[in-house]
Coordinates of C-alpha atoms in Angstrom, one line a residue:
M1 CA 86.9 92.6 136.2
N2 CA 89.2 90.6 138.6
M3 CA 92.5 89.0 137.4
K4 CA 91.1 85.5 137.5
R5 CA 88.2 86.3 135.1
L6 CA 90.4 88.2 132.8
Y7 CA 92.9 85.4 132.7
T8 CA 90.1 83.0 131.8
L9 CA 89.0 85.3 129.0
L10 CA 92.6 85.5 127.7
I11 CA 92.8 81.7 127.5
I12 CA 89.5 81.5 125.6
L13 CA 90.4 84.2 123.1
A14 CA 93.9 82.9 122.6
S15 CA 92.5 79.4 121.7
L16 CA 90.2 80.8 119.0
P17 CA 91.1 80.0 115.4
V18 CA 90.7 82.4 112.5
F19 CA 87.5 81.2 110.8
G20 CA 87.4 81.5 107.0
Q21 CA 84.4 81.2 104.6
N22 CA 83.4 78.7 101.9
E23 CA 83.2 79.6 98.3
D24 CA 79.4 79.9 98.4
E25 CA 79.5 82.3 101.4
E26 CA 80.4 85.9 101.8
P27 CA 81.5 87.7 105.0
V28 CA 78.8 89.7 106.8
E29 CA 80.9 91.0 109.6
G30 CA 84.1 90.2 111.5
L31 CA 84.9 90.4 115.2
H32 CA 88.6 91.4 115.6
Y33 CA 90.0 90.0 118.8
S34 CA 93.4 90.4 120.5
V35 CA 95.1 89.0 123.6
E36 CA 98.3 90.4 124.9
M37 CA 100.7 89.8 127.8
Q38 CA 103.5 92.2 128.7
A39 CA 106.2 92.2 131.3
S40 CA 108.8 94.9 132.0
L41 CA 111.9 94.8 134.2
S42 CA 114.2 97.8 134.8
R43 CA 117.0 98.9 137.0
G44 CA 117.6 102.5 138.1
D45 CA 115.0 105.1 139.2
H46 CA 112.2 104.3 136.8
E47 CA 111.2 102.4 133.7
P48 CA 113.0 104.1 130.8
L49 CA 110.9 106.8 129.1
W50 CA 110.4 105.1 125.7
L51 CA 109.3 101.9 127.3
N52 CA 106.3 103.6 128.8
A53 CA 105.6 106.7 126.7
N54 CA 103.1 107.1 123.8
K55 CA 101.2 103.9 124.8
Y56 CA 97.8 105.6 125.5
G57 CA 98.6 105.5 129.2
L58 CA 98.8 101.7 129.3
S59 CA 102.2 101.9 131.0
S60 CA 104.0 102.3 134.3
L61 CA 107.1 104.0 135.8
D62 CA 107.6 101.1 138.2
K63 CA 110.8 99.1 137.7
S64 CA 108.7 95.9 137.6
N65 CA 105.3 95.9 135.9
G66 CA 103.2 94.0 133.5
Y67 CA 99.6 93.4 132.3
L68 CA 97.2 90.9 130.7
R69 CA 95.0 92.4 128.1
A70 CA 92.0 91.2 126.1
S71 CA 90.0 93.1 123.5
I72 CA 87.3 92.4 121.0
E73 CA 86.0 94.8 118.4
R74 CA 83.6 95.1 115.5
P75 CA 85.1 97.8 113.3
L76 CA 83.2 100.3 111.3
S77 CA 85.1 99.1 108.2
N78 CA 82.9 96.0 108.2
D79 CA 80.1 98.1 106.7
Q80 CA 82.3 99.8 104.1
G81 CA 80.3 100.5 101.0
R82 CA 77.1 101.0 102.9
K83 CA 75.5 104.4 103.6
W84 CA 75.5 103.5 107.3
G85 CA 77.6 101.4 109.6
W86 CA 78.1 100.6 113.3
G87 CA 81.0 99.4 115.4
A88 CA 81.8 98.6 119.1
G89 CA 84.8 97.6 121.1
L90 CA 85.8 96.4 124.6
D91 CA 89.4 96.4 125.8
L92 CA 90.1 95.2 129.4
V93 CA 93.4 95.0 131.2
G94 CA 94.6 93.5 134.5
A95 CA 97.8 95.0 135.6
Y96 CA 100.5 95.0 138.3
G97 CA 102.8 97.9 139.1
F98 CA 100.4 100.3 137.4
T99 CA 98.3 103.1 138.9
S100 CA 95.3 100.7 138.6
K101 CA 95.0 97.0 138.9
S102 CA 92.0 96.8 136.6
I103 CA 91.7 99.1 133.6
V104 CA 88.9 99.6 131.1
Q105 CA 91.3 100.9 128.4
Q106 CA 88.6 101.1 125.7
A107 CA 84.8 100.7 125.7
F108 CA 82.8 102.3 122.9
V109 CA 80.0 102.1 120.5
E110 CA 79.9 104.1 117.3
G111 CA 77.8 104.7 114.3
R112 CA 78.3 106.1 110.8
W113 CA 76.0 107.8 108.3
L114 CA 77.6 108.6 105.0
H115 CA 80.9 110.2 106.0
G116 CA 80.1 111.3 109.6
T117 CA 80.8 109.2 112.6
L118 CA 79.4 109.4 116.2
T119 CA 81.4 107.6 118.9
I120 CA 80.4 107.2 122.5
G121 CA 82.9 106.0 125.1
S122 CA 86.7 105.5 125.5
K123 CA 88.6 104.9 122.4
E124 CA 92.3 105.2 121.3
Y125 CA 92.7 107.8 118.5
P126 CA 95.9 107.9 116.4
L127 CA 98.1 110.9 115.8
E128 CA 97.2 113.4 113.1
L129 CA 99.8 114.6 110.6
K130 CA 102.6 112.7 112.3
N131 CA 104.3 109.3 112.2
Q132 CA 102.5 107.2 114.8
E133 CA 105.5 104.9 115.3
L134 CA 108.5 107.1 115.2
S135 CA 107.4 110.6 116.2
S136 CA 107.9 111.9 119.7
G137 CA 104.2 112.8 119.7
S138 CA 101.8 115.7 119.2
Q139 CA 101.8 118.6 121.6
T140 CA 98.1 118.9 122.0
L141 CA 96.2 115.7 121.1
G142 CA 98.8 113.0 121.7
I143 CA 98.8 109.3 122.5
N144 CA 100.6 109.3 125.8
A145 CA 97.7 109.3 128.3
R146 CA 94.7 107.1 128.9
P147 CA 91.7 107.8 126.6
V148 CA 89.0 110.1 128.1
P149 CA 85.4 108.8 127.9
Q150 CA 83.6 111.2 125.5
V151 CA 80.9 111.8 123.0
R152 CA 82.7 112.5 119.7
L153 CA 81.2 113.7 116.4
A154 CA 83.7 113.4 113.6
L155 CA 84.5 113.5 109.9
P156 CA 87.3 111.0 110.4
E157 CA 88.6 110.8 106.8
Y158 CA 89.3 113.5 104.3
Y159 CA 86.1 114.4 102.3
A160 CA 86.7 116.2 99.0
L161 CA 84.5 119.3 98.8
P162 CA 82.4 118.9 95.6
F163 CA 82.9 122.5 94.3
T164 CA 86.7 122.1 94.3
N165 CA 86.9 119.3 91.7
G166 CA 88.7 117.1 94.3
W167 CA 91.5 119.6 95.1
V168 CA 90.4 120.6 98.6
S169 CA 89.4 118.1 101.3
I170 CA 88.5 118.5 105.0
K171 CA 88.2 116.4 108.1
G172 CA 87.9 117.0 111.8
H173 CA 86.0 116.4 115.1
I174 CA 84.3 117.9 118.1
A175 CA 84.1 116.0 121.5
Y176 CA 83.0 116.4 125.1
G177 CA 83.9 114.0 127.8
K178 CA 84.9 113.5 131.5
T179 CA 88.2 112.6 133.0
T180 CA 88.4 109.5 135.2
D181 CA 91.4 110.1 137.5
D182 CA 89.7 111.7 140.5
R183 CA 90.7 109.0 142.9
W184 CA 94.3 108.8 141.6
Q185 CA 94.6 112.6 142.1
K186 CA 93.6 112.3 145.7
D187 CA 95.9 109.4 146.4
F188 CA 98.8 111.0 144.6
T189 CA 98.5 114.4 146.4
L190 CA 97.2 113.0 149.7
Q191 CA 95.0 116.1 149.4
Q192 CA 97.9 118.2 150.4
S193 CA 98.4 120.0 147.1
K194 CA 96.3 121.1 144.1
Y195 CA 93.9 118.5 142.7
S196 CA 90.5 118.4 141.0
E197 CA 87.2 116.4 140.9
G198 CA 84.8 115.9 138.1
T199 CA 86.9 117.7 135.5
L200 CA 85.2 117.9 132.0
Y201 CA 87.0 117.6 128.7
H202 CA 86.6 119.2 125.3
S203 CA 88.5 118.8 122.1
K204 CA 88.0 119.9 118.6
A205 CA 90.1 119.8 115.5
G206 CA 89.9 120.8 111.8
Y207 CA 92.2 119.8 109.0
I208 CA 92.3 120.9 105.3
K209 CA 94.1 119.2 102.6
I210 CA 95.1 120.9 99.3
G211 CA 95.9 118.3 96.6
N212 CA 94.1 115.9 94.4
D213 CA 94.5 112.2 95.3
Y214 CA 92.1 111.2 92.5
R215 CA 94.4 112.5 89.9
F216 CA 97.5 111.0 91.6
Q217 CA 99.1 114.3 92.3
P218 CA 102.3 113.6 94.3
V219 CA 102.4 116.9 96.2
S220 CA 99.8 118.0 98.8
L221 CA 99.6 120.4 101.7
E222 CA 97.7 119.8 105.0
L223 CA 96.9 122.5 107.5
G224 CA 95.2 121.9 110.9
L225 CA 94.1 123.4 114.1
E226 CA 93.8 121.3 117.3
M227 CA 92.2 122.8 120.4
A228 CA 91.3 121.3 123.8
A229 CA 90.0 122.5 127.2
Q230 CA 89.5 121.3 130.7
F231 CA 86.5 122.8 132.5
G232 CA 83.8 122.2 135.0
G233 CA 84.1 120.2 138.2
K234 CA 85.8 121.4 141.4
S235 CA 89.3 122.5 142.0
Y236 CA 91.0 122.2 145.4
K237 CA 94.2 123.8 146.6
T238 CA 94.5 121.6 149.7
G239 CA 91.9 119.4 151.3
L240 CA 88.4 120.7 151.4
A241 CA 89.2 124.2 152.8
D242 CA 89.9 126.0 149.5
V243 CA 87.6 124.9 146.7
A244 CA 86.6 126.5 143.4
E245 CA 83.4 125.6 141.7
N246 CA 84.2 125.7 138.0
E247 CA 81.8 126.7 135.2
S248 CA 79.9 123.8 133.8
G249 CA 76.5 123.1 132.1
L250 CA 75.7 124.5 128.7
K251 CA 77.4 127.7 129.5
G252 CA 80.6 125.9 130.4
M253 CA 80.4 123.8 127.3
W254 CA 80.0 126.9 125.1
H255 CA 82.9 128.6 126.7
A256 CA 85.0 125.5 126.2
F257 CA 84.1 125.5 122.5
M258 CA 84.3 129.2 122.0
P259 CA 86.8 130.5 124.6
G260 CA 85.2 133.0 126.9
G261 CA 84.0 133.7 130.4
S262 CA 86.4 133.6 133.4
D263 CA 87.6 131.2 136.1
A264 CA 86.0 131.2 139.5
T265 CA 89.0 132.7 141.2
E266 CA 89.5 135.5 138.8
T267 CA 88.3 139.0 139.8
L268 CA 90.1 142.1 138.5
Y269 CA 92.0 140.4 135.7
Q270 CA 89.9 137.9 133.8
N271 CA 91.1 135.6 131.1
V272 CA 88.9 132.8 129.9
S273 CA 87.0 129.9 131.6
G274 CA 88.9 126.6 132.0
N275 CA 92.3 125.4 130.8
Q276 CA 92.5 126.3 127.1
L277 CA 95.3 125.1 124.8
G278 CA 96.0 124.0 121.2
S279 CA 98.3 123.7 118.2
W280 CA 98.6 125.0 114.7
L281 CA 99.7 122.1 112.4
A282 CA 101.1 121.9 108.9
R283 CA 102.4 119.1 106.7
L284 CA 103.8 119.2 103.2
N285 CA 103.7 115.8 101.4
F286 CA 105.7 114.4 98.5
D287 CA 104.2 111.0 97.7
Y288 CA 105.7 109.1 94.8
D289 CA 105.5 105.4 93.7
T290 CA 108.6 104.2 95.6
W291 CA 109.2 106.8 98.3
Y292 CA 107.5 109.4 100.4
L293 CA 108.7 112.6 102.1
G294 CA 106.8 114.6 104.7
L295 CA 107.8 118.0 106.2
Y296 CA 105.7 119.0 109.2
A297 CA 105.3 121.6 112.0
D298 CA 103.4 121.8 115.3
H299 CA 103.2 125.2 117.1
F300 CA 101.7 124.8 120.6
F301 CA 99.8 127.7 122.3
E302 CA 98.2 128.3 125.7
D303 CA 96.7 131.7 125.1
H304 CA 96.3 134.6 122.7
S305 CA 99.9 135.6 122.8
S306 CA 101.2 132.3 121.5
M307 CA 98.1 131.5 119.4
L308 CA 97.9 134.8 117.4
F309 CA 101.3 136.2 118.2
L310 CA 99.5 139.4 119.1
D311 CA 98.2 141.0 122.3
Y312 CA 96.5 144.3 123.0
D313 CA 98.7 146.9 124.7
G314 CA 97.0 150.3 124.4
Y315 CA 95.4 150.9 127.8
G316 CA 95.2 154.4 129.3
T317 CA 96.7 155.7 132.6
G318 CA 95.4 157.0 135.9
A319 CA 91.6 156.9 136.1
E320 CA 91.5 155.4 132.6
W321 CA 94.0 152.6 133.4
D322 CA 91.5 149.9 132.4
V323 CA 90.2 151.7 129.3
K324 CA 91.4 150.8 125.8
K325 CA 92.7 154.1 124.5
E326 CA 95.1 153.4 121.6
K327 CA 95.4 151.0 118.7
R328 CA 98.6 149.5 120.0
Y329 CA 99.6 145.9 120.0
L330 CA 102.5 143.7 121.2
L331 CA 103.9 141.3 118.7
Y332 CA 105.4 138.0 119.8
A333 CA 108.0 135.9 118.0
L334 CA 107.5 132.4 116.6
K335 CA 110.2 130.6 118.5
D336 CA 108.4 127.6 120.1
I337 CA 107.8 124.9 117.5
Q338 CA 108.1 121.2 116.7
L339 CA 109.6 120.6 113.2
G340 CA 109.9 117.2 111.6
V341 CA 111.0 115.3 108.5
D342 CA 109.4 111.9 107.7
F343 CA 111.1 109.9 104.9
R344 CA 109.8 106.5 103.8
L345 CA 110.8 103.9 101.3
K346 CA 107.7 101.9 100.1
S347 CA 109.3 98.4 100.2
N348 CA 110.6 96.0 102.9
S349 CA 114.2 96.8 103.6
W350 CA 116.5 97.2 106.5
I351 CA 115.8 100.9 106.6
N352 CA 112.4 102.1 105.2
N353 CA 111.4 104.9 107.5
V354 CA 113.4 107.8 109.0
V355 CA 112.0 110.6 111.2
V356 CA 113.9 113.6 112.5
E357 CA 112.3 116.1 114.9
Y358 CA 113.4 119.4 116.5
I359 CA 111.4 120.8 119.4
N360 CA 111.8 124.2 121.1
T361 CA 109.6 125.3 124.0
K362 CA 111.9 127.7 125.8
Y363 CA 110.3 131.0 124.7
Q364 CA 106.6 130.7 125.9
S365 CA 105.9 134.3 124.9
G366 CA 108.9 135.5 127.0
P367 CA 110.0 135.6 130.6
V368 CA 107.8 138.6 131.7
Y369 CA 104.1 138.7 132.6
H370 CA 102.6 142.0 133.6
D371 CA 99.0 143.1 133.6
H372 CA 98.3 146.8 133.1
T373 CA 97.9 148.8 136.3
V374 CA 97.2 152.4 137.4
N375 CA 100.9 153.2 137.4
M376 CA 102.0 151.1 134.4
S377 CA 99.8 150.7 131.4
D378 CA 101.9 148.2 129.6
H379 CA 100.5 144.7 129.2
I380 CA 102.9 141.8 128.5
G381 CA 101.5 138.3 128.3
G382 CA 104.5 136.1 128.7
I383 CA 105.3 133.1 131.0
D384 CA 102.7 130.9 129.3
D385 CA 103.8 127.9 131.5
Y386 CA 102.9 125.2 129.0
Y387 CA 100.7 122.3 130.2
N388 CA 100.2 123.9 133.7
H389 CA 97.2 125.9 134.9
T390 CA 96.4 127.9 138.0
I391 CA 93.3 126.1 139.0
F392 CA 93.3 122.8 137.0
T393 CA 96.0 120.1 137.3
G394 CA 97.2 120.8 133.8
W395 CA 97.2 118.9 130.5
Q396 CA 97.5 115.4 132.1
H397 CA 95.3 112.4 132.7
W398 CA 96.3 109.7 135.3
G399 CA 99.6 111.6 135.8
Q400 CA 100.7 111.3 132.1
A401 CA 100.9 114.2 129.7
V402 CA 98.0 114.1 127.3
G403 CA 100.2 115.6 124.6
N404 CA 103.9 115.1 124.1
P405 CA 105.7 112.9 126.8
L406 CA 108.9 115.1 126.6
Y407 CA 107.0 117.5 128.8
T408 CA 107.9 115.7 132.0
S409 CA 104.7 114.1 133.3
P410 CA 103.5 114.7 136.9
L411 CA 103.7 111.0 137.5
Y412 CA 107.5 111.4 137.8
N413 CA 107.1 113.9 140.7
D414 CA 108.1 112.5 144.1
N415 CA 106.7 115.4 146.1
G416 CA 103.0 114.6 145.6
E417 CA 102.3 117.6 143.3
I418 CA 100.4 117.3 140.0
Y419 CA 102.6 119.8 138.2
F420 CA 104.7 119.8 135.0
C421 CA 108.2 120.7 136.5
N422 CA 109.9 120.6 133.0
N423 CA 108.1 122.4 130.2
R424 CA 111.0 124.5 128.8
F425 CA 113.4 122.5 126.7
R426 CA 115.1 121.9 123.4
V427 CA 115.0 118.4 121.8
W428 CA 116.5 116.5 118.9
H429 CA 114.6 113.3 118.3
F430 CA 115.5 110.6 115.8
G431 CA 113.5 107.5 114.7
V432 CA 114.4 104.7 112.4
A433 CA 112.3 101.7 111.4
G434 CA 112.7 98.8 108.9
S435 CA 111.4 95.4 107.9
P436 CA 114.3 93.1 106.8
N437 CA 111.6 90.5 105.8
Y438 CA 107.9 90.0 105.9
N439 CA 107.8 88.7 109.4
L440 CA 110.3 91.0 111.2
H441 CA 110.0 94.7 111.9
Y442 CA 112.1 96.9 114.2
R443 CA 112.3 100.5 115.3
L444 CA 115.0 102.6 117.0
L445 CA 114.5 105.9 118.9
A446 CA 117.1 108.3 120.2
T447 CA 116.2 111.5 121.9
F448 CA 118.5 114.3 123.2
Q449 CA 116.9 116.8 125.5
K450 CA 118.2 120.0 127.2
S451 CA 115.8 120.9 130.0
Y452 CA 115.5 124.2 131.8
G453 CA 112.5 123.5 134.1
T454 CA 109.9 126.2 134.1
Y455 CA 110.0 130.0 134.4
G456 CA 108.5 129.8 137.9
K457 CA 110.8 127.0 139.1
P458 CA 113.9 126.9 136.8
F459 CA 116.4 124.1 137.2
M460 CA 119.5 125.3 139.1
E461 CA 121.6 123.7 136.3
L462 CA 120.9 122.8 132.7
Q463 CA 119.8 119.2 132.5
N464 CA 121.1 117.1 129.6
T465 CA 119.2 113.8 129.1
Q466 CA 119.4 111.1 126.5
M467 CA 116.6 108.5 126.0
L468 CA 117.1 105.4 123.8
L469 CA 114.9 102.5 122.5
A470 CA 115.6 99.4 120.4
E471 CA 112.6 97.3 119.6
A472 CA 112.0 94.2 117.4
D473 CA 108.6 92.7 116.5
Y474 CA 108.3 89.2 115.0
H475 CA 105.0 88.1 113.4
F476 CA 104.6 84.4 112.6
S477 CA 103.8 83.7 108.9
F478 CA 100.5 82.5 107.4
Y479 CA 101.9 79.0 106.9
S480 CA 103.1 78.6 110.5
N481 CA 101.1 76.8 113.1
L482 CA 101.5 80.0 115.2
Y483 CA 99.9 82.3 112.6
G484 CA 98.3 85.2 114.4
W485 CA 100.9 85.2 117.2
S486 CA 103.7 87.8 117.6
V487 CA 106.5 88.4 119.9
K488 CA 108.0 91.9 120.6
A489 CA 111.2 92.6 122.6
A490 CA 112.4 96.0 123.6
V491 CA 115.3 97.5 125.4
G492 CA 115.2 101.1 126.7
A493 CA 117.7 103.3 128.5
D494 CA 117.8 106.8 130.0
F495 CA 120.9 108.8 130.7
G496 CA 121.2 112.2 132.4
S497 CA 119.5 114.3 135.0
T498 CA 115.8 114.5 134.1
Y499 CA 114.8 110.9 134.5
G500 CA 117.9 109.4 136.1
K501 CA 119.9 106.5 134.8
N502 CA 117.6 103.7 133.8
L503 CA 117.9 100.5 131.8
G504 CA 115.0 98.3 131.1
F505 CA 113.7 95.3 129.1
Q506 CA 110.2 94.7 127.9
L507 CA 108.6 91.5 126.4
T508 CA 105.2 91.4 124.8
I509 CA 103.4 88.3 123.5
A510 CA 100.2 88.8 121.5
K511 CA 97.7 87.0 119.4
T512 CA 95.3 88.7 117.0
G513 CA 92.6 87.2 114.8
I514 CA 89.2 87.7 113.1
I515 CA 86.1 85.7 113.7
N516 CA 84.1 85.9 110.5
I517 CA 80.3 85.5 110.7
N518 CA 79.0 84.4 107.3
R519 CA 75.8 84.2 105.4
K520 CA 74.9 82.2 102.3
K521 CA 74.9 83.9 98.9

């Protein structure tokens, strides 16, 4: 869709009123529409981090950028109370200063039967077990990159297992899709460094909740496992000369779901097929009438050593160098983790939500990697190199980290390499939000990061960086002629070595509404 057509659609949607219903009618379904215009202006090296991060990839590093956005959706919630339901959505963007001028941000159809949902297409999914507004983001399934078109089967809300009397609930999903950044990768690398084509995507997650909401028990525990994989397609080192045909088809899909097989370039030492990664999650909730406290953890892993904290190390020597001889294992420490506190007051006030997070990714199973050989039988599985991969371009989509944006995204690289140059760091992150009145809401973010680079390419000096954000959002009241409109203003700043010194301003004007389609009683 070109800019002229999108602008026309924006004008039409912005002029729509919110239709109501008469007393003798009941709503059958509602079409939720939204129009949004955003402009950003910065000085320094880039747009500040918190002006572009955790926006589902709808952002830019350019110092001057903006977009026009129009979306319309029929949500599944319209069929709440029925055994079945359906929904669909279309979200189009025309942009300047972005990696694309025209963007299909979301385009999906979905259906529900009882509690299960099937979704086909691109859709933005929220964070699990974390504060969507104030957290720095999840380490595996984050909200920092553009959605991947996929087929997703999910149990999206907690379902209480019948035999537990409401005390144990589960939810989760499984999805397969295909990334859409092939052309961007070629343009960014100029085909002079590693890139890929036709990469396939897989994610799965399962969460269990122990606690009884039906009996209004204030304390509950949530545990989760998120896993993802990149597989299939072709991987190039440079140009067309050095290409690897990656495992695809049903076999590739199975090995993405149940890690196994090996990559095309592996011979003597074989790991598993594709780029496999994931997180162990936990959250302890204290939910009372006037306040809420959540304590949570996110441990990221790239392989067995960081997933299970255990690796086999009992190989023989000499002619038996590749034979498992002894029951000997190497134990790894739990050092890399994201810990958080989420405190909320359940009333409008100047401060009603505070989040504090600590993240450490320095360990990565240690600084040594050694496969057993004829002369040395010890196997040490360190240097996990988070978000990077030997064949694939790492845990990124359109140059943005799919997980947490504090892993410096490849889009920042000025050498044309799709590579996470900073994945070893320590972070303190703070978020504060409040609603002084019904119409006004604000949030403040402050992040303090010490970065060490990677094990393979460490920074010559420790990099200290501070990232700040102040944002206010005003929604016009129901009695105003501008009801449905909102204005958001944000100021962001970066200080330090990792992102340079940046100062930016961002203005967003939006209108939302619902078109009700009614039927007579």
